[in-house]
């Protein structure tokens, strides 16, 4: 605990400030304030190395815990309905991500591993998907770092850009939630963009994103199968237990418990508030981990590939919703 205490207390302090600002300026919300404060602090004053373990803990474990707590305020019926209704859009946008990444990557002459990591990061769940797939394709450390930097850059942009575009297009809460949940890469950025749009949009986007995140398992198995076929990998090296995002299972368990009606309203209200506060903690920590100079130094071609792939995914999500009459 002592090892993570400094970074953890810093993320709590940022979350407190962000929550206060979000109360004063609800149209922006605590999530956006948290990531902005983290970015400003890290890229002006800098963060000492002994703060990093706590910051990393907050950005990963606290975020997962916040999602589990959120489950107590959502019924399993709503989760099932939203997850199933979004599946067609999710599957098509995943296909679009891989097709556009590989076609444009070939045109830009980007190495296969980098193309694959950017594709899976855009299609599924950002850095988590990249981390899961990188050992399967035997990616080098610099390929992983480059891909994660590229994906993270667009995660940060999405937090600010998507709510603005959503209001500009006058999207409904459900329409925006489905768009954010299928077109923004990382869970934290989906949550931030969704709740800055509205509480309903935030709930909807979170469920869609968690449904999308579970698809890392079949996608990873398909990639592993391709590698086995090429005789570049062995089946026993595929980290199956590490592929599944276990916090999603606990999110569903929390929702199941809440759906029984045995929990008092006071508990559900506290759980929801605490979930939002912990989300602010996690996003503040993500901002504290981002070095803008490093992001700007990321190779131009991978960034261009990430931008093109992201654009096609975002556009296809809106088009599918339009033709299905969901907007």
Short mmCIF file of C-alpha atoms in Angstrom, two decimals:
data_model
loop_
_atom_site.label_atom_id
_atom_site.label_comp_id
_atom_site.label_asym_id
_atom_site.label_seq_id
_atom_site.Cartn_x
_atom_site.Cartn_y
_atom_site.Cartn_z
CA UNK A 1 0.00 0.00 0.00
CA UNK A 2 2.87 2.36 0.84
CA UNK A 3 4.27 1.93 -2.66
CA UNK A 4 1.08 3.20 -4.31
CA UNK A 5 -0.01 5.72 -1.66
CA UNK A 6 1.52 8.88 -3.19
CA UNK A 7 0.08 8.38 -6.67
CA UNK A 8 -3.23 7.20 -5.23
CA UNK A 9 -3.62 10.28 -3.03
CA UNK A 10 -2.76 12.52 -5.98
CA UNK A 11 -5.46 10.87 -8.11
CA UNK A 12 -7.96 11.31 -5.24
CA UNK A 13 -7.06 15.01 -4.99
CA UNK A 14 -7.54 15.49 -8.73
CA UNK A 15 -10.86 13.64 -8.59
CA UNK A 16 -12.08 15.89 -5.75
CA UNK A 17 -11.22 19.03 -7.71
CA UNK A 18 -12.71 17.58 -10.92
CA UNK A 19 -15.91 16.58 -9.10
CA UNK A 20 -16.28 20.09 -7.68
CA UNK A 21 -15.71 21.66 -11.11
CA UNK A 22 -18.10 19.16 -12.68
CA UNK A 23 -20.78 20.19 -10.20
CA UNK A 24 -20.27 23.87 -11.08
CA UNK A 25 -20.05 23.15 -14.83
CA UNK A 26 -22.23 20.04 -15.35
CA UNK A 27 -22.23 20.44 -19.14
CA UNK A 28 -18.51 19.54 -19.07
CA UNK A 29 -18.58 17.03 -16.22
CA UNK A 30 -16.03 15.67 -13.77
CA UNK A 31 -14.60 13.07 -16.17
CA UNK A 32 -13.39 15.65 -18.69
CA UNK A 33 -12.07 17.96 -15.98
CA UNK A 34 -10.14 15.05 -14.43
CA UNK A 35 -8.26 14.12 -17.60
CA UNK A 36 -7.52 17.79 -18.42
CA UNK A 37 -6.16 18.44 -14.92
CA UNK A 38 -3.98 15.34 -15.15
CA UNK A 39 -2.62 16.36 -18.55
CA UNK A 40 -1.88 19.90 -17.41
CA UNK A 41 -0.14 18.79 -14.23
CA UNK A 42 2.02 16.16 -15.89
CA UNK A 43 3.01 18.31 -18.86
CA UNK A 44 3.82 21.47 -16.86
CA UNK A 45 5.20 20.51 -13.46
CA UNK A 46 5.93 16.85 -14.16
CA UNK A 47 5.30 13.88 -11.87
CA UNK A 48 8.08 12.27 -9.75
CA UNK A 49 8.83 8.61 -10.38
CA UNK A 50 7.68 7.47 -6.93
CA UNK A 51 4.14 8.59 -7.79
CA UNK A 52 3.94 6.31 -10.83
CA UNK A 53 2.95 2.99 -9.14
CA UNK A 54 -0.10 4.62 -7.54
CA UNK A 55 -1.01 6.43 -10.75
CA UNK A 56 -0.82 3.17 -12.71
CA UNK A 57 -2.92 1.39 -10.06
CA UNK A 58 -5.56 4.11 -10.25
CA UNK A 59 -5.72 4.16 -14.05
CA UNK A 60 -6.22 0.37 -14.24
CA UNK A 61 -7.60 -1.16 -11.04
CA UNK A 62 -9.64 1.82 -9.84
CA UNK A 63 -11.23 2.13 -13.29
CA UNK A 64 -12.20 -1.55 -13.25
CA UNK A 65 -13.61 -1.22 -9.72
CA UNK A 66 -15.65 1.82 -10.79
CA UNK A 67 -17.22 -0.18 -13.63
CA UNK A 68 -18.15 -2.98 -11.19
CA UNK A 69 -19.78 -0.44 -8.84
CA UNK A 70 -21.70 1.00 -11.77
CA UNK A 71 -23.29 -2.42 -12.22
CA UNK A 72 -25.22 -1.94 -8.97
CA UNK A 73 -27.19 0.91 -10.59
CA UNK A 74 -28.08 -0.96 -13.80
CA UNK A 75 -30.57 -3.80 -14.23
CA UNK A 76 -29.49 -6.99 -15.95
CA UNK A 77 -32.47 -6.60 -18.31
CA UNK A 78 -31.18 -3.23 -19.51
CA UNK A 79 -27.66 -4.59 -19.92
CA UNK A 80 -28.88 -7.58 -21.94
CA UNK A 81 -31.17 -5.48 -24.14
CA UNK A 82 -28.54 -2.83 -24.83
CA UNK A 83 -25.74 -5.34 -25.41
CA UNK A 84 -27.75 -7.41 -27.89
CA UNK A 85 -29.18 -4.39 -29.73
CA UNK A 86 -25.68 -2.96 -30.22
CA UNK A 87 -24.09 -6.22 -31.38
CA UNK A 88 -24.73 -5.74 -35.11
CA UNK A 89 -23.19 -2.26 -35.07
CA UNK A 90 -20.27 -3.54 -32.98
CA UNK A 91 -19.47 -6.47 -35.29
CA UNK A 92 -19.62 -4.34 -38.45
CA UNK A 93 -17.41 -1.60 -37.00
CA UNK A 94 -14.85 -4.22 -35.91
CA UNK A 95 -14.76 -5.57 -39.46
CA UNK A 96 -14.41 -2.01 -40.82
CA UNK A 97 -11.49 -1.36 -38.44
CA UNK A 98 -9.53 -4.39 -39.63
CA UNK A 99 -10.27 -3.90 -43.32
CA UNK A 100 -9.39 -0.19 -43.33
CA UNK A 101 -6.27 -0.70 -41.18
CA UNK A 102 -4.88 -3.43 -43.41
CA UNK A 103 -5.72 -1.74 -46.73
CA UNK A 104 -4.46 1.70 -45.68
CA UNK A 105 -1.52 0.15 -43.83
CA UNK A 106 -0.46 -1.59 -47.01
CA UNK A 107 -0.70 1.71 -48.90
CA UNK A 108 1.36 3.48 -46.22
CA UNK A 109 3.85 0.56 -46.14
CA UNK A 110 3.44 0.01 -42.40
CA UNK A 111 4.77 -3.31 -40.97
CA UNK A 112 2.24 -6.11 -40.42
CA UNK A 113 2.54 -6.20 -36.62
CA UNK A 114 1.97 -2.46 -36.27
CA UNK A 115 -1.04 -2.64 -38.60
CA UNK A 116 -2.48 -5.52 -36.58
CA UNK A 117 -2.03 -3.78 -33.23
CA UNK A 118 -3.54 -0.49 -34.43
CA UNK A 119 -6.45 -2.42 -35.97
CA UNK A 120 -7.20 -4.43 -32.82
CA UNK A 121 -6.73 -1.37 -30.60
CA UNK A 122 -9.20 0.65 -32.65
CA UNK A 123 -11.63 -2.24 -33.12
CA UNK A 124 -11.87 -3.60 -29.57
CA UNK A 125 -10.58 -1.82 -26.51
CA UNK A 126 -7.45 0.24 -27.04
CA UNK A 127 -4.37 -0.57 -24.99
CA UNK A 128 -5.93 -3.65 -23.36
CA UNK A 129 -6.51 -5.29 -26.73
CA UNK A 130 -3.00 -4.37 -27.88
CA UNK A 131 -1.55 -5.90 -24.70
CA UNK A 132 -3.54 -9.11 -25.25
CA UNK A 133 -2.67 -9.56 -28.92
CA UNK A 134 0.99 -8.46 -28.88
CA UNK A 135 2.37 -11.75 -27.43
CA UNK A 136 0.29 -13.77 -29.90
CA UNK A 137 1.87 -12.05 -32.92
CA UNK A 138 5.26 -11.76 -31.15
CA UNK A 139 5.34 -7.98 -31.51
CA UNK A 140 8.45 -6.05 -30.52
CA UNK A 141 8.35 -3.59 -27.61
CA UNK A 142 8.71 -0.56 -29.88
CA UNK A 143 5.78 -1.77 -32.03
CA UNK A 144 3.61 -2.12 -28.92
CA UNK A 145 4.64 1.29 -27.57
CA UNK A 146 4.06 2.98 -30.93
CA UNK A 147 0.61 1.42 -31.31
CA UNK A 148 -0.48 2.27 -27.77
CA UNK A 149 0.72 5.88 -28.17
CA UNK A 150 -1.22 6.22 -31.41
CA UNK A 151 -4.42 4.78 -29.91
CA UNK A 152 -4.08 6.86 -26.73
CA UNK A 153 -3.73 10.06 -28.77
CA UNK A 154 -7.16 9.52 -30.34
CA UNK A 155 -8.65 8.45 -27.00
CA UNK A 156 -7.80 11.88 -25.58
CA UNK A 157 -9.13 13.66 -28.68
CA UNK A 158 -12.38 11.65 -28.55
CA UNK A 159 -13.21 12.78 -25.00
CA UNK A 160 -13.53 16.37 -26.25
CA UNK A 161 -14.55 15.87 -29.89
CA UNK A 162 -17.35 13.31 -29.64
CA UNK A 163 -19.68 15.22 -27.24
CA UNK A 164 -19.24 18.35 -29.36
CA UNK A 165 -20.08 16.49 -32.58
CA UNK A 166 -22.93 14.63 -30.86
CA UNK A 167 -24.63 17.89 -29.85
CA UNK A 168 -23.89 19.35 -33.30
CA UNK A 169 -25.68 16.39 -34.93
CA UNK A 170 -28.40 16.50 -32.26
CA UNK A 171 -27.96 12.80 -31.45
CA UNK A 172 -30.27 11.19 -28.91
CA UNK A 173 -28.77 9.89 -25.67
CA UNK A 174 -29.04 6.30 -26.92
CA UNK A 175 -27.69 7.25 -30.36
CA UNK A 176 -24.68 9.00 -28.88
CA UNK A 177 -24.10 6.19 -26.38
CA UNK A 178 -24.06 3.61 -29.18
CA UNK A 179 -21.79 5.79 -31.29
CA UNK A 180 -19.32 6.42 -28.45
CA UNK A 181 -19.43 2.79 -27.31
CA UNK A 182 -18.59 1.46 -30.78
CA UNK A 183 -16.28 4.18 -32.10
CA UNK A 184 -14.09 5.27 -29.15
CA UNK A 185 -11.23 2.92 -28.37
CA UNK A 186 -10.60 2.76 -24.63
CA UNK A 187 -13.16 2.13 -21.88
CA UNK A 188 -12.08 5.19 -19.88
CA UNK A 189 -12.54 7.52 -22.86
CA UNK A 190 -15.93 5.98 -23.68
CA UNK A 191 -17.06 6.58 -20.10
CA UNK A 192 -15.72 10.15 -20.09
CA UNK A 193 -17.34 11.10 -23.40
CA UNK A 194 -20.61 9.33 -22.58
CA UNK A 195 -21.18 10.93 -19.19
CA UNK A 196 -20.12 14.38 -20.41
CA UNK A 197 -22.98 14.07 -22.95
CA UNK A 198 -25.59 12.90 -20.42
CA UNK A 199 -26.04 10.35 -17.66
CA UNK A 200 -28.25 8.18 -19.87
CA UNK A 201 -25.73 8.32 -22.71
CA UNK A 202 -22.96 7.40 -20.26
CA UNK A 203 -24.82 4.32 -18.99
CA UNK A 204 -25.64 3.24 -22.55
CA UNK A 205 -22.11 3.81 -23.86
CA UNK A 206 -20.58 1.87 -20.97
CA UNK A 207 -22.73 -1.21 -21.60
CA UNK A 208 -22.02 -1.10 -25.35
CA UNK A 209 -18.29 -0.76 -24.69
CA UNK A 210 -18.21 -3.65 -22.23
CA UNK A 211 -20.06 -5.83 -24.75
CA UNK A 212 -17.48 -4.85 -27.36
CA UNK A 213 -14.59 -5.56 -24.98
CA UNK A 214 -15.62 -9.21 -24.53
CA UNK A 215 -15.01 -9.74 -28.24
CA UNK A 216 -11.25 -9.60 -27.55
CA UNK A 217 -11.48 -13.36 -26.90
CA UNK A 218 -12.78 -14.51 -30.32
CA UNK A 219 -10.67 -11.91 -32.12
CA UNK A 220 -7.52 -13.05 -30.28
CA UNK A 221 -8.30 -16.70 -31.02
CA UNK A 222 -8.76 -15.92 -34.72
CA UNK A 223 -5.41 -14.09 -34.80
CA UNK A 224 -3.79 -16.99 -32.92
CA UNK A 225 -5.27 -19.43 -35.44
CA UNK A 226 -3.78 -17.43 -38.30
CA UNK A 227 -0.41 -17.46 -36.57
CA UNK A 228 -0.63 -21.23 -36.03
CA UNK A 229 -1.57 -21.70 -39.67
CA UNK A 230 1.51 -19.73 -40.67
CA UNK A 231 3.58 -21.96 -38.34
CA UNK A 232 4.79 -18.92 -36.42
CA UNK A 233 3.18 -19.73 -33.09
CA UNK A 234 2.16 -22.60 -30.86
CA UNK A 235 -1.30 -22.97 -29.37
CA UNK A 236 -0.02 -23.46 -25.84
CA UNK A 237 1.44 -19.95 -25.86
CA UNK A 238 -1.92 -18.22 -26.33
CA UNK A 239 -2.73 -16.62 -22.91
CA UNK A 240 -6.43 -17.56 -22.85
CA UNK A 241 -6.95 -16.82 -19.15
CA UNK A 242 -5.41 -13.38 -19.60
CA UNK A 243 -7.61 -12.49 -22.55
CA UNK A 244 -10.91 -12.28 -20.71
CA UNK A 245 -11.63 -8.91 -19.03
CA UNK A 246 -12.76 -10.41 -15.70
CA UNK A 247 -14.07 -7.13 -14.28
CA UNK A 248 -16.90 -7.34 -16.83
CA UNK A 249 -18.06 -10.61 -15.21
CA UNK A 250 -18.20 -8.87 -11.81
CA UNK A 251 -20.05 -5.95 -13.42
CA UNK A 252 -22.73 -8.43 -14.54
CA UNK A 253 -22.79 -10.05 -11.07
CA UNK A 254 -23.34 -6.62 -9.47
CA UNK A 255 -26.18 -5.96 -11.88
CA UNK A 256 -27.75 -9.35 -11.11
CA UNK A 257 -27.64 -8.59 -7.38
CA UNK A 258 -29.17 -5.16 -7.96
CA UNK A 259 -31.92 -6.64 -10.15
CA UNK A 260 -33.14 -8.85 -7.27
CA UNK A 261 -34.34 -5.73 -5.45
CA UNK A 262 -32.63 -6.68 -2.17
CA UNK A 263 -30.34 -3.64 -2.15
CA UNK A 264 -31.61 -0.46 -0.45
CA UNK A 265 -31.88 2.68 -2.61
CA UNK A 266 -29.35 4.43 -0.38
CA UNK A 267 -26.72 1.79 -1.20
CA UNK A 268 -27.39 2.06 -4.94
CA UNK A 269 -27.14 5.87 -4.81
CA UNK A 270 -23.83 5.73 -2.93
CA UNK A 271 -22.46 3.06 -5.29
CA UNK A 272 -23.32 5.19 -8.32
CA UNK A 273 -21.75 8.34 -6.85
CA UNK A 274 -18.64 6.42 -5.79
CA UNK A 275 -18.42 4.89 -9.26
CA UNK A 276 -18.43 8.33 -10.87
CA UNK A 277 -15.81 9.58 -8.38
CA UNK A 278 -13.55 6.58 -9.06
CA UNK A 279 -13.95 7.14 -12.80
CA UNK A 280 -12.64 10.68 -12.24
CA UNK A 281 -9.72 9.21 -10.27
CA UNK A 282 -8.87 6.83 -13.11
CA UNK A 283 -9.14 9.49 -15.81
CA UNK A 284 -7.03 11.92 -13.81
CA UNK A 285 -4.39 9.20 -13.55
CA UNK A 286 -4.54 8.57 -17.29
CA UNK A 287 -3.90 12.28 -17.83
CA UNK A 288 -0.99 12.09 -15.37
CA UNK A 289 0.50 9.25 -17.44
CA UNK A 290 0.32 11.04 -20.79
CA UNK A 291 3.36 12.89 -22.05
CA UNK A 292 2.19 15.17 -24.87
CA UNK A 293 5.73 15.58 -26.22
CA UNK A 294 6.07 11.81 -26.62
CA UNK A 295 2.67 11.62 -28.30
CA UNK A 296 3.62 14.35 -30.75
CA UNK A 297 6.87 12.52 -31.54
CA UNK A 298 4.96 9.37 -32.53
CA UNK A 299 5.66 8.38 -36.13
CA UNK A 300 3.54 10.20 -38.70
CA UNK A 301 2.51 7.11 -40.66
CA UNK A 302 1.13 5.13 -37.68
CA UNK A 303 -0.74 8.23 -36.49
CA UNK A 304 -2.17 8.70 -40.00
CA UNK A 305 -3.20 5.04 -40.09
CA UNK A 306 -4.81 5.37 -36.65
CA UNK A 307 -6.69 8.49 -37.76
CA UNK A 308 -7.97 6.93 -41.00
CA UNK A 309 -9.04 3.71 -39.27
CA UNK A 310 -10.76 5.64 -36.48
CA UNK A 311 -12.57 7.86 -39.01
CA UNK A 312 -13.94 4.85 -40.92
CA UNK A 313 -15.08 3.18 -37.69
CA UNK A 314 -16.81 6.34 -36.41
CA UNK A 315 -18.44 7.04 -39.80
CA UNK A 316 -19.60 3.44 -40.28
CA UNK A 317 -21.15 3.39 -36.79
CA UNK A 318 -23.23 6.46 -37.61
CA UNK A 319 -24.19 5.14 -41.06
CA UNK A 320 -25.36 1.79 -39.68
CA UNK A 321 -27.44 3.53 -37.02
CA UNK A 322 -28.92 5.83 -39.67
CA UNK A 323 -29.97 2.97 -41.95
CA UNK A 324 -31.32 0.99 -39.01
CA UNK A 325 -33.31 4.00 -37.82
CA UNK A 326 -31.51 4.13 -34.47
CA UNK A 327 -30.44 7.81 -34.54
#
